[in-house]
Short mmCIF file of C-alpha atoms in Angstrom, two decimals:
data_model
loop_
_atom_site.label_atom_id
_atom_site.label_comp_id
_atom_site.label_asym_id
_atom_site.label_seq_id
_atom_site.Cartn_x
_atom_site.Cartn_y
_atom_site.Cartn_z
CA UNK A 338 -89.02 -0.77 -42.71
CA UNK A 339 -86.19 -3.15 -41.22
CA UNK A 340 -86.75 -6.79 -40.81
CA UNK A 341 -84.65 -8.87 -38.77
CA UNK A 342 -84.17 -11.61 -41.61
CA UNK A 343 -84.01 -9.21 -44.31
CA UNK A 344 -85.41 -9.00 -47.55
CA UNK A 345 -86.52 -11.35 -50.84
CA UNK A 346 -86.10 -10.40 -54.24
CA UNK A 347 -89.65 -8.58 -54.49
CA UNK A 348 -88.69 -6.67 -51.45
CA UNK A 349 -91.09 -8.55 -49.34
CA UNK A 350 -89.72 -10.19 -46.03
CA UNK A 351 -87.43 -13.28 -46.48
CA UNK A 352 -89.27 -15.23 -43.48
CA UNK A 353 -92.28 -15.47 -45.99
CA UNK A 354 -90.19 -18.16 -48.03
CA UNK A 355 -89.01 -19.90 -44.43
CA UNK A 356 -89.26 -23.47 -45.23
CA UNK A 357 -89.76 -24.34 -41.41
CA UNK A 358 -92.67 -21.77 -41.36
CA UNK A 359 -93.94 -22.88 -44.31
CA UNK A 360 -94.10 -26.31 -43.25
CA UNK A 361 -95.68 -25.13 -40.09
CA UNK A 362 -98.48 -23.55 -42.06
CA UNK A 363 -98.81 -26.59 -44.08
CA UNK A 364 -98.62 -28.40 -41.19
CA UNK A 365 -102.63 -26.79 -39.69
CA UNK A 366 -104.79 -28.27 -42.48
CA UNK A 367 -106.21 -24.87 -42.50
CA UNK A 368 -105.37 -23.70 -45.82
CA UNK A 369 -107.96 -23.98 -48.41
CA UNK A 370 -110.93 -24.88 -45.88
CA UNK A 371 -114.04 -23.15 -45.41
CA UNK A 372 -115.30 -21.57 -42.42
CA UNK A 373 -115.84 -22.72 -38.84
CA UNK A 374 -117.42 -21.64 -35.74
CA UNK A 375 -114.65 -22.42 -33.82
CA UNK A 376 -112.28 -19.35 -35.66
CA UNK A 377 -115.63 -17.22 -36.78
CA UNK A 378 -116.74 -16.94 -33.01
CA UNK A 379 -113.00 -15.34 -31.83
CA UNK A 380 -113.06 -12.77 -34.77
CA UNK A 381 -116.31 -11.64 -33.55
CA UNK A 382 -114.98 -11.43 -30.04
CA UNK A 383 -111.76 -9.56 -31.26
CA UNK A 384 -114.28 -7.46 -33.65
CA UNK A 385 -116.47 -6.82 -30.78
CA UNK A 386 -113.74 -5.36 -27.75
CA UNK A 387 -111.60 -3.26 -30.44
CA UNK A 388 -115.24 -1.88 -32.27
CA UNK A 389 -113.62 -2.68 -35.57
CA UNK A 390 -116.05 -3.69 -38.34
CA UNK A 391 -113.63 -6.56 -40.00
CA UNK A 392 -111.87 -9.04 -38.25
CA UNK A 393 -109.19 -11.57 -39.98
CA UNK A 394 -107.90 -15.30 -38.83
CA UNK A 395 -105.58 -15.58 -41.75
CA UNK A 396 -102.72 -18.05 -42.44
CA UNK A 397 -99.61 -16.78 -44.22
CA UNK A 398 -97.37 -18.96 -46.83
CA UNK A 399 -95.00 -17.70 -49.10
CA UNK A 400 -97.34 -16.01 -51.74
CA UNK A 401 -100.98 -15.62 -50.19
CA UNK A 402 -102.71 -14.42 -46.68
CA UNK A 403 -105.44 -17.31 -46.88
CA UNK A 404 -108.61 -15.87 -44.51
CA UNK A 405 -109.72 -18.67 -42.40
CA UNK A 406 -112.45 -16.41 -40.64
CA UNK A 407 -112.83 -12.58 -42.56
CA UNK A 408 -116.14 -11.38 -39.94
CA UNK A 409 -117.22 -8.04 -42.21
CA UNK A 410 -116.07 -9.48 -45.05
CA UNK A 411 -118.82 -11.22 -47.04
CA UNK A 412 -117.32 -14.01 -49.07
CA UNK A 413 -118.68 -17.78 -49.06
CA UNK A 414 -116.53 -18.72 -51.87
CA UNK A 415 -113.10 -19.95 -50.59
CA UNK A 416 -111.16 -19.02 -53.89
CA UNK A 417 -112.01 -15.71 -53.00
CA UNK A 418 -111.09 -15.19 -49.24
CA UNK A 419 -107.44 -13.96 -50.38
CA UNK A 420 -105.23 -12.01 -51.33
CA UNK A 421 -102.02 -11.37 -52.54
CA UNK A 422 -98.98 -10.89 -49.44
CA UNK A 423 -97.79 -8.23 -50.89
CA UNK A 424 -101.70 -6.86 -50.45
CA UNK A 425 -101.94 -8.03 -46.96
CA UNK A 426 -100.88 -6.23 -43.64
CA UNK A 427 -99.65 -10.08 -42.56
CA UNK A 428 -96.22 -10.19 -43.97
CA UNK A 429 -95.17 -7.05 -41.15
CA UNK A 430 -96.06 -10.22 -38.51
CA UNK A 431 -93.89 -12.58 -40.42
CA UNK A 432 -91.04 -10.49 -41.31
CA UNK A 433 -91.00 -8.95 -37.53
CA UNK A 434 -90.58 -12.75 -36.05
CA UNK A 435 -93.93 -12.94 -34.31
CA UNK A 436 -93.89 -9.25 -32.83
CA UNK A 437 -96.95 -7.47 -33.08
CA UNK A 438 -97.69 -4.78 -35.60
CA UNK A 439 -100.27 -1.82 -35.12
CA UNK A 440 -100.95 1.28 -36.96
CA UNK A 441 -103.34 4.30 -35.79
CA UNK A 442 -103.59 5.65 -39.31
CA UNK A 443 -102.83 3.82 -42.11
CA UNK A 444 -102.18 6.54 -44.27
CA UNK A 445 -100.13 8.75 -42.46
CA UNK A 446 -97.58 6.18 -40.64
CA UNK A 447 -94.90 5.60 -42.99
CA UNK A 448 -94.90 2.29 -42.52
CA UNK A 449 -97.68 1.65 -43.86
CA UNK A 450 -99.02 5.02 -45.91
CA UNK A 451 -97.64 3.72 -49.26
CA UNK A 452 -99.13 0.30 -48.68
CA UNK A 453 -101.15 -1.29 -51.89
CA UNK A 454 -103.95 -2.12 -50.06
CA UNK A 455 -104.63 1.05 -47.76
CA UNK A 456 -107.23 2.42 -50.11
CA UNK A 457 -108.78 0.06 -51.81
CA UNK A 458 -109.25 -2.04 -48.29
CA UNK A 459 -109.89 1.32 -46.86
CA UNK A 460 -108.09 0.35 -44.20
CA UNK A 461 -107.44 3.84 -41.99
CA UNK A 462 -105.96 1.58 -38.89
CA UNK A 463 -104.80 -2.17 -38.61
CA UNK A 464 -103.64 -4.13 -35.45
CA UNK A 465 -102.15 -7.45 -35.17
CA UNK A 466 -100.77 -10.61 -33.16
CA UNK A 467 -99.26 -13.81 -34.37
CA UNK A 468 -100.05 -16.98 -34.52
CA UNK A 469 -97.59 -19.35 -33.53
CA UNK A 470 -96.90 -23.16 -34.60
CA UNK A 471 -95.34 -24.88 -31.33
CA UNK A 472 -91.88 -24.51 -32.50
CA UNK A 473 -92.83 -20.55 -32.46
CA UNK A 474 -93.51 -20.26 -36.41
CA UNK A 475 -95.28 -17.66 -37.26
CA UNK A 476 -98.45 -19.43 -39.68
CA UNK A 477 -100.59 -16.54 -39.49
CA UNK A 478 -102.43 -13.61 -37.51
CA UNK A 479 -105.27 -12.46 -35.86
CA UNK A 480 -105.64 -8.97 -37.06
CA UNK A 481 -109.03 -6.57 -37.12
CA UNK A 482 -109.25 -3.13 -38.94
CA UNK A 483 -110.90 -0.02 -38.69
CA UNK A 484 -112.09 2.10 -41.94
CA UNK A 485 -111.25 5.57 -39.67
CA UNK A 486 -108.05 6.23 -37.81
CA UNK A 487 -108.02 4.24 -34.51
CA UNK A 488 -105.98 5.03 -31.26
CA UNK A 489 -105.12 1.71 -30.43
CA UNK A 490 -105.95 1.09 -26.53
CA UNK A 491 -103.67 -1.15 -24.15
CA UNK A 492 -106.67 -3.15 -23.03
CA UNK A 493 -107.56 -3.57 -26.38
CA UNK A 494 -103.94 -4.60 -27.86
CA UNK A 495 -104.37 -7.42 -25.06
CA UNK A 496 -107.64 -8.80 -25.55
CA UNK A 497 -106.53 -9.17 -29.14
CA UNK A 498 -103.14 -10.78 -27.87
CA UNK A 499 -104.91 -13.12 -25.70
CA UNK A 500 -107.38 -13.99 -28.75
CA UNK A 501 -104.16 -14.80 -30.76
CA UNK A 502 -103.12 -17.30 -28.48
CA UNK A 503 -106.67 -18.74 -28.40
CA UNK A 504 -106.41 -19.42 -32.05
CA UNK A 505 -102.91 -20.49 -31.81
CA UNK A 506 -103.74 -22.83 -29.28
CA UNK A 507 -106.45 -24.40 -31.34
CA UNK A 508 -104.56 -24.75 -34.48
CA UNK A 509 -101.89 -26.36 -32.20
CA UNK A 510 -104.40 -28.64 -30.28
CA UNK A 511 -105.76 -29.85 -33.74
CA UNK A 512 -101.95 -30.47 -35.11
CA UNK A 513 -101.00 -32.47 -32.13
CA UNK A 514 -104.03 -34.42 -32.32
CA UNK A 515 -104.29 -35.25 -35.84
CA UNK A 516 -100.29 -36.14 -35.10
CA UNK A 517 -101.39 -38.33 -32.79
CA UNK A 518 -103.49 -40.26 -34.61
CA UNK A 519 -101.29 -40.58 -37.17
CA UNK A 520 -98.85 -41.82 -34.70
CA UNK A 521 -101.15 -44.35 -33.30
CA UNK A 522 -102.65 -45.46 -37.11
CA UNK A 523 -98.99 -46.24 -37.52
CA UNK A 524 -99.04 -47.83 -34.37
CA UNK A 525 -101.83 -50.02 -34.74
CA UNK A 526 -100.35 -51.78 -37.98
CA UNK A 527 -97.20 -51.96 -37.26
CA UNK A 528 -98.72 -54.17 -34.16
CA UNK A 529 -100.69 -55.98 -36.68
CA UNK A 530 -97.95 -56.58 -38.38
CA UNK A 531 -95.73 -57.86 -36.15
CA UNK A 532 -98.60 -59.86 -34.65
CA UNK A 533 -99.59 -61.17 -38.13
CA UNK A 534 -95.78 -62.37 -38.73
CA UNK A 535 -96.64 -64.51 -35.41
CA UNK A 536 -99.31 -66.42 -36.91
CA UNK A 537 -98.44 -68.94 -40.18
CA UNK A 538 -99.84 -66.89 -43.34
CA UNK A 539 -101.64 -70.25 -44.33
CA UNK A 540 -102.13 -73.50 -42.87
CA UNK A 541 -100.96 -76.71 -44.54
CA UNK A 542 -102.92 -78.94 -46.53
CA UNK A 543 -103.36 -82.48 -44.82
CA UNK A 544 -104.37 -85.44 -46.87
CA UNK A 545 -108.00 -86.47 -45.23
CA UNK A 546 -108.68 -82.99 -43.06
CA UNK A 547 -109.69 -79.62 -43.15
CA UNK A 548 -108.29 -77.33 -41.61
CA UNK A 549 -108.80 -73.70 -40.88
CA UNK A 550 -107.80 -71.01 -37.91
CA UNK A 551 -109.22 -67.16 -37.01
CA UNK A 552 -107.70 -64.61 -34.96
CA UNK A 553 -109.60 -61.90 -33.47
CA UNK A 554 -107.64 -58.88 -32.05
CA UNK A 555 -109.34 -57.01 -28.53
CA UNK A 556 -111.14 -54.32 -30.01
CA UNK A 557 -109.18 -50.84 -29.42
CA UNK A 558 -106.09 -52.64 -29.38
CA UNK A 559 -102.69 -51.52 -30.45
CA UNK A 560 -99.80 -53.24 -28.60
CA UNK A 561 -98.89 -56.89 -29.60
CA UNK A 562 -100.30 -59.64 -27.83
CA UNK A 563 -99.18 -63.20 -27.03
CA UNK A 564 -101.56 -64.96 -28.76
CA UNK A 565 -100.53 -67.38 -31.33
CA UNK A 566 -101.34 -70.96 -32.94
CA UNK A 567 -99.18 -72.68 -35.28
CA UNK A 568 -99.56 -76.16 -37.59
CA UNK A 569 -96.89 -78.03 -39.32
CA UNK A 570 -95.46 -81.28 -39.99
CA UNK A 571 -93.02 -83.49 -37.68
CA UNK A 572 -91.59 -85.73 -39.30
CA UNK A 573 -93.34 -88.49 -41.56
CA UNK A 574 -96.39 -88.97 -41.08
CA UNK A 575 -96.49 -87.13 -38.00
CA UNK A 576 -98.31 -83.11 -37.63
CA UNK A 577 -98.21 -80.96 -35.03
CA UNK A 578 -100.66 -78.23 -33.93
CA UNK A 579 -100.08 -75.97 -31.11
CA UNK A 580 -102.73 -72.64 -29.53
CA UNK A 581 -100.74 -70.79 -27.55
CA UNK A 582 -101.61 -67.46 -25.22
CA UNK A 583 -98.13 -65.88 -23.93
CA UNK A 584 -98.73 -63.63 -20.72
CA UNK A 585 -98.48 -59.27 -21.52
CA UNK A 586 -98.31 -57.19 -24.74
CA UNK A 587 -95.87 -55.40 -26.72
CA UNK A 588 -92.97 -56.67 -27.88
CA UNK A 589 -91.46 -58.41 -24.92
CA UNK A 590 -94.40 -60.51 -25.38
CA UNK A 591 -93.94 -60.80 -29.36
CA UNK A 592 -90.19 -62.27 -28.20
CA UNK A 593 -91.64 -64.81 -26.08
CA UNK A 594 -93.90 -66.22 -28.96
CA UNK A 595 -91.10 -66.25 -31.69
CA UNK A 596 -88.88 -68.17 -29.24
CA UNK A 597 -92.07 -70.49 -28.44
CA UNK A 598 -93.11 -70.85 -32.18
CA UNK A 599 -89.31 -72.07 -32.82
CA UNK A 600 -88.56 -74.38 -30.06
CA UNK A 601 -91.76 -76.28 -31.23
CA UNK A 602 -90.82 -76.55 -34.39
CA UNK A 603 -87.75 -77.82 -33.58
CA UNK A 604 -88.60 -80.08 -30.74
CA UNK A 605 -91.39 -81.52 -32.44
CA UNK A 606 -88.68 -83.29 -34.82
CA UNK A 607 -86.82 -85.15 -31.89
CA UNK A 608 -89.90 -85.93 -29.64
CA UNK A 609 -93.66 -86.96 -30.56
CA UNK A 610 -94.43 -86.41 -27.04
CA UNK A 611 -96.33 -83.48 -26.49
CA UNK A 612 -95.59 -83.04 -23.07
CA UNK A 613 -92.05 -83.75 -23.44
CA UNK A 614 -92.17 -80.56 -25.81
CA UNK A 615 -93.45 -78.95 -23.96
CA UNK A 616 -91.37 -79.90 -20.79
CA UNK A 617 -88.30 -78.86 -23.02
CA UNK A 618 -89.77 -75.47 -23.96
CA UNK A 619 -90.24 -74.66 -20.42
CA UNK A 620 -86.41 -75.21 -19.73
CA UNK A 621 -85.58 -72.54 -22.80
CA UNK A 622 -88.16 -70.04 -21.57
CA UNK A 623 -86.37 -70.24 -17.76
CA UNK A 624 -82.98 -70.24 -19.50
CA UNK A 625 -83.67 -67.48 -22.05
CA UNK A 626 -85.94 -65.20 -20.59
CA UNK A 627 -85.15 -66.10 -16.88
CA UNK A 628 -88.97 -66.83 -16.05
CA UNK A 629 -90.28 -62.76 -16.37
CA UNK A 630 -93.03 -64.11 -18.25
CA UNK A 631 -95.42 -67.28 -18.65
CA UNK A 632 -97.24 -68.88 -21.56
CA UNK A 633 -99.95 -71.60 -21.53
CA UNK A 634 -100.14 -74.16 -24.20
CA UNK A 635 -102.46 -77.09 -25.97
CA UNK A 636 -100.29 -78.68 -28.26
CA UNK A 637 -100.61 -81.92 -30.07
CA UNK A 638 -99.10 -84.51 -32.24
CA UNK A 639 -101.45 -86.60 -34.60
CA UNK A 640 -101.24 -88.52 -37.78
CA UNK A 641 -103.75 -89.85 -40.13
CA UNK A 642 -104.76 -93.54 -40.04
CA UNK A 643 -106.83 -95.34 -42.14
CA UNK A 644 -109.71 -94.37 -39.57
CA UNK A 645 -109.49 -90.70 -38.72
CA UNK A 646 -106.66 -89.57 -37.40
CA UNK A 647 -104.72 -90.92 -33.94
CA UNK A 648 -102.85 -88.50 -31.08
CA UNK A 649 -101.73 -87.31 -28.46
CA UNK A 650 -103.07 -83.59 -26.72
CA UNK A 651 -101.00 -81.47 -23.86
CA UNK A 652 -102.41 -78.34 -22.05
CA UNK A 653 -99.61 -76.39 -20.32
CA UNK A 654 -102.29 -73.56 -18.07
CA UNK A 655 -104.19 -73.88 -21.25
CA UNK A 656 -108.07 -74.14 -22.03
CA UNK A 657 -108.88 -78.17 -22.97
CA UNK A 658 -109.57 -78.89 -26.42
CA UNK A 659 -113.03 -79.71 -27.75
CA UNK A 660 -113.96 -82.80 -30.04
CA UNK A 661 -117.36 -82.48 -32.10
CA UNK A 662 -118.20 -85.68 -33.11
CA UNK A 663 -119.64 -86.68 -36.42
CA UNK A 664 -122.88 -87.40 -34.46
CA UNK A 665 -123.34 -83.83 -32.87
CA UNK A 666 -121.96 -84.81 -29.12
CA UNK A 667 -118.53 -82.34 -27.80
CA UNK A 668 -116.23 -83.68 -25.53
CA UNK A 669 -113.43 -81.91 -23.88
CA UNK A 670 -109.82 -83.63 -24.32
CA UNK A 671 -106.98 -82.94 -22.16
CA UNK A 672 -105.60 -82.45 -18.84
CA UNK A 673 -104.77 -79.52 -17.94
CA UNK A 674 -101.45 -79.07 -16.67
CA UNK A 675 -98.62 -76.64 -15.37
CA UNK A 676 -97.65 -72.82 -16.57
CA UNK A 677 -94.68 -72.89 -18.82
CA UNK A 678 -91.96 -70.60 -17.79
CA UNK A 679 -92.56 -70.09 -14.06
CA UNK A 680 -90.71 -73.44 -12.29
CA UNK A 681 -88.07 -75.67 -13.35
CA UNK A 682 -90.47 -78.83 -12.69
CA UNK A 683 -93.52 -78.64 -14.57
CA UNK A 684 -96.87 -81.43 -14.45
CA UNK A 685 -97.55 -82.19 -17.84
CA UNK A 686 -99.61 -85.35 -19.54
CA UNK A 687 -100.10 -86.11 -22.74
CA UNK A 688 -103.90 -87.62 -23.34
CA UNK A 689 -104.70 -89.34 -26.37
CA UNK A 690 -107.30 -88.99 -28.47
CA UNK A 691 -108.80 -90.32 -31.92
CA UNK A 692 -110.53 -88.16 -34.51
CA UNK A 693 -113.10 -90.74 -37.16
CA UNK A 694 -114.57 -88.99 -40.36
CA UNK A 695 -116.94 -86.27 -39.69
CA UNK A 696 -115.24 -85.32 -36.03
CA UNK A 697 -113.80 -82.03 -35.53
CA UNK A 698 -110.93 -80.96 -33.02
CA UNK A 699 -111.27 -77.47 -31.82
CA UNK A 700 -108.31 -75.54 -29.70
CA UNK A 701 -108.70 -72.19 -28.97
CA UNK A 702 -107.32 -69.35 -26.32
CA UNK A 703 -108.97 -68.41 -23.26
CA UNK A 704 -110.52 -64.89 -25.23
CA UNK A 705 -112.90 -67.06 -25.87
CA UNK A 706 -114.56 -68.89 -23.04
CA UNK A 707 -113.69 -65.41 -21.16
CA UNK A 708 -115.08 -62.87 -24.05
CA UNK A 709 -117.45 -60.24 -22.19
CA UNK A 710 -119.75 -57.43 -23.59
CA UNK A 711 -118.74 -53.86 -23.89
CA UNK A 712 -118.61 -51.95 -20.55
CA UNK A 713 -121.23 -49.45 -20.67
CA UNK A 714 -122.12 -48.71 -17.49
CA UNK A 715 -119.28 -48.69 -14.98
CA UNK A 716 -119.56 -51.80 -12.59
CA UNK A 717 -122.27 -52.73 -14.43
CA UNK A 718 -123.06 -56.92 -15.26
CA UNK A 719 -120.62 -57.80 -17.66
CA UNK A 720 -121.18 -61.90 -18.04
CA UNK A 721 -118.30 -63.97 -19.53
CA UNK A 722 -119.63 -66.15 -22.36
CA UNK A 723 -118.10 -69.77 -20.47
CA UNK A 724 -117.32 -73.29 -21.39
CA UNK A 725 -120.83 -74.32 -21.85
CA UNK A 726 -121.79 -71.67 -24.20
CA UNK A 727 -118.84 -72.64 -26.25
CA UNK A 728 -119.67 -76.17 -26.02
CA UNK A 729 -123.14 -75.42 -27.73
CA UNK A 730 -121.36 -72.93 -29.95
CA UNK A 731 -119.29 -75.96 -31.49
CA UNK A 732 -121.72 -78.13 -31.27
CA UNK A 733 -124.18 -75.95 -33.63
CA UNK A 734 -121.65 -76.30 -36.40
CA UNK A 735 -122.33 -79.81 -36.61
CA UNK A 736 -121.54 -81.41 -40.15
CA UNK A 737 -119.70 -78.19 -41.03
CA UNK A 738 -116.25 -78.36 -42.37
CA UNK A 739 -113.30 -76.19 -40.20
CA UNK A 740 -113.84 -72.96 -41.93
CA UNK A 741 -117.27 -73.27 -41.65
CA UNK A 742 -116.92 -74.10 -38.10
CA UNK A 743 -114.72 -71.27 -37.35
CA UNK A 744 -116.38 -68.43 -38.91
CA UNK A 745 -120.10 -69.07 -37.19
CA UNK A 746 -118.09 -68.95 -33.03
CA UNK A 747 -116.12 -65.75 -33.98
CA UNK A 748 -119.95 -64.65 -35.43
CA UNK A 749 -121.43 -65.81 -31.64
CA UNK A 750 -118.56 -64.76 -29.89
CA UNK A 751 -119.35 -60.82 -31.71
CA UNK A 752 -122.74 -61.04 -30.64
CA UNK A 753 -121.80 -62.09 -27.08
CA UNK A 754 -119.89 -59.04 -26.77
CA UNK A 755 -121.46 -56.90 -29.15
CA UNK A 756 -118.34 -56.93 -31.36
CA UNK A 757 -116.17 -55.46 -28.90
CA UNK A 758 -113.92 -58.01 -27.71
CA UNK A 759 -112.36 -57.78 -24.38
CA UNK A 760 -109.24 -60.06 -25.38
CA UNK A 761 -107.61 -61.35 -28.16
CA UNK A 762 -109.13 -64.57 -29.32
CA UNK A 763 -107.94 -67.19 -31.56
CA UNK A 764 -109.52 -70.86 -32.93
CA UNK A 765 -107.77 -73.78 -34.66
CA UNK A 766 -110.58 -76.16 -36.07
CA UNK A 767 -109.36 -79.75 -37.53
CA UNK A 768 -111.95 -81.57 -39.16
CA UNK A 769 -111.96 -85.59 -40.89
CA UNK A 770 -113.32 -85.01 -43.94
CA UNK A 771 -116.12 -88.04 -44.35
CA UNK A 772 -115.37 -90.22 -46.58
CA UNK A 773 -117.32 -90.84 -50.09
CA UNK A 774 -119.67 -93.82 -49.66
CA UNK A 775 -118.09 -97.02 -51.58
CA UNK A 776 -120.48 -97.07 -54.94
CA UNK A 777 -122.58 -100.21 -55.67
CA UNK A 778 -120.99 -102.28 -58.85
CA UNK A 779 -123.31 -101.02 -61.88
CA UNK A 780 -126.62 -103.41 -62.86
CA UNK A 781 -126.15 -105.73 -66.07
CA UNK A 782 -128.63 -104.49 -68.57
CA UNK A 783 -130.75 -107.90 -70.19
CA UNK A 784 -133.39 -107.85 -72.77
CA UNK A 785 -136.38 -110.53 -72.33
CA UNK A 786 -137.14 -112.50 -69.16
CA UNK A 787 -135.06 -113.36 -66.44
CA UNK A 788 -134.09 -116.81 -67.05
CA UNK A 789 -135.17 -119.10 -63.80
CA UNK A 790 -132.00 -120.67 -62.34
CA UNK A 791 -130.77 -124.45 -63.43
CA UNK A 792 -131.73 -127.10 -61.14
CA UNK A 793 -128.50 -129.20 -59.48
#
């Protein structure tokens, strides 16, 4: 018999050792795996319309015709539902190219009558389609046989064609998903990648505070977001702290929050003012990016004092910052000003504040305030968790230090939403560290009585 690519050394077709197909056939997942309904229930089917006893969902590689389903075949162990290609009917599908191949008697067609396999399968009539990877590869076929001589019927031939594509068309569906999710796995980290090279990989160490920050990525979420905070020193004594939300996702996004990150950086060593920072960033964003996106920003510019620490807060569009003092009371600081990016002329004030040992300064992005539940039922109640409920989130982590404060509002925040959060979310906590108490000057140790004192 004559096949289009010819032959290999063992006389069996060349298109076995394709390196395309046999990628294609790796490419399934099928090869090695043990039964499923899915494949069983179409072998039955084809089993069933052609009144053949065995039916086959095999896949083909360069050495073996592995038997996915084998209905009439009896064999649970998947070592043994094999064979050799030179024993199997399969290679005539692989050498042909994805024609079909169908004998009425095994025996007497000479394609087929000095075939290894036609008496010990007892196989008096075989009939088979291809199945085809998506670039048209042939990985395998859907065959049945018949132990008697079998005129093969044209209704028949295309019930068992249309079965072939059934199978094909699973196979594919389950490549292109599995592709998929690889795609999007890869995806999803090189997101969290980028967004992670955002953030700083560790905060500073201040002399006198804590410090610690948490960032929370919306729960199904693969596209980079604008969210981003940032701490760092000035100049001398001077620190600067920023919590920043940049409008969008993806990458365009990721841009604007590099070129925000930087500007602050560099600003912050010309100008303590916050709000003349921020004024400045606002003119790169409109010359740079011509205003097709907005950010909002709290940023401030503190040092430490013999007291607590002393500065100054700015909120650009931004959420307030929160102050839990030692004795358990939050305030909001800030006032809240223009969008950065949008207008040339932006409303900006810097208000100061003072931190004393014990008091913690929370900034955070609107995820937050904003965090809802998990839609379950469409239009359903879906209640944002608020100001206040952050309020008496901070204010329950009274006497904790920053990490402790942190961790506890991302666990309320979770159980707000049911750990499905809606948006990403980030928190910067700086907290005074209190102070040791001064210790008393040791006692003198005497032996006897206390002498009385001397008269004048």
């Amino acid at each position: 018999m004559t096949f289009p690519g010819g032959l290999r050394g063992d006389g069996l077709p060349a298109a076995l050792s394709d390196q395309r197909r046999l990628a294609a056939v790796a490419a399934t997942g099928l090869l090695d795996t043990g039964p499923e309904r899915e494949f069983d229930d179409l072998a039955r089917l084809a089993g069933a319309v052609t009144g053949c006893a065995r039916a086959f969902i095999t896949l083909v590689d360069d050495r073996r015709s592995f038997w996915k389903s084998c209905v009439g075949v009896d064999i649970q162990q998947i070592a043994g539902r094999q064979n050799a290609a030179r024993e199997s009917f399969c290679y005539f599908l692989v050498g042909l190219e994805g024609a079909p191949f169908a004998v009425a008697d095994a025996a007497t067609d000479p394609r087929t009558s000095d075939h290894p396999s036609v008496a010990p399968m007892k196989i008096g009539a075989w009939a088979g389609y291809p199945i085809l990877a998506p670039g048209g590869e042939v990985v395998g076929s859907m065959c049945v046989i018949d132990e008697n001589s079998h005129p093969w019927q044209p209704a028949e031939l295309a019930t068992l064609a249309t079965l072939a594509r059934a199978v094909s068309n699973e196979i594919n569906l389950r490549t292109s998903l599995e592709n998929t999710r690889a795609a999007l796995t890869t995806s999803n980290q090189l997101a969290r990648s980028l967004q992670d090279s955002l953030l700083p990989p560790a905060l500073p160490s201040i002399p006198g505070l804590d410090a610690a920050a948490s960032y929370l990525p919306a729960a199904g979420g693969s596209a980079v977001v604008g969210d981003f905070y940032d701490l760092f020193q000035a100049r001398g004594p001077w620190w600067c702290t920023v919590m920043g939300d940049v409008c969008g996702k993806g990458t365009e996004a990721a841009k604007i929050t590099a070129l925000a990150r930087y500007t602050l950086r560099a600003q912050a060593t010309e100008h303590l003012s916050p709000a003349t920072v921020l004024d400045n960033l606002n003119t790169a964003l409109l010359e740079q990016r011509k205003g097709e996106r907005f950010l909002t920003a709290a940023y401030a510019t503190f040092r430490t004092t013999a007291t607590g620490v002393s500065g100054r807060l700015c909120t650009a569009g931004h959420p307030p910052g929160l102050i839990l003092r030692a004795d358990g009371r939050v305030q909001r600081t800030g006032r809240r000003g223009s969008l950065l990016g949008v207008l040339p002329q932006v409303d900006l004030t810097d208000v100061r504040f003072r931190l004393a040992p014990g008091d913690t300064l929370l900034l955070y992005t609107d995820g937050a305030p904003e965090a809802r539940p998990r839609p379950i039922v469409p239009g359903g109640p879906r209640p944002v968790f608020g100001d206040q409920a952050l309020a008496t989130a901070l204010a329950a982590c009274h006497g904790m230090d920053a990490a402790g404060t942190v961790r506890p509002i991302g666990r309320v925040l979770a159980a707000h939403t049911g750990d499905w959060a809606s948006d990403d979310t980030a928190l910067l906590a700086l907290r005074v560290r209190e102070r040791p108490p001064t210790p008393s000057p040791p006692a003198v140790a005497t032996r006897g009585p206390i002498p009385a004192p001397r008269r004048a």
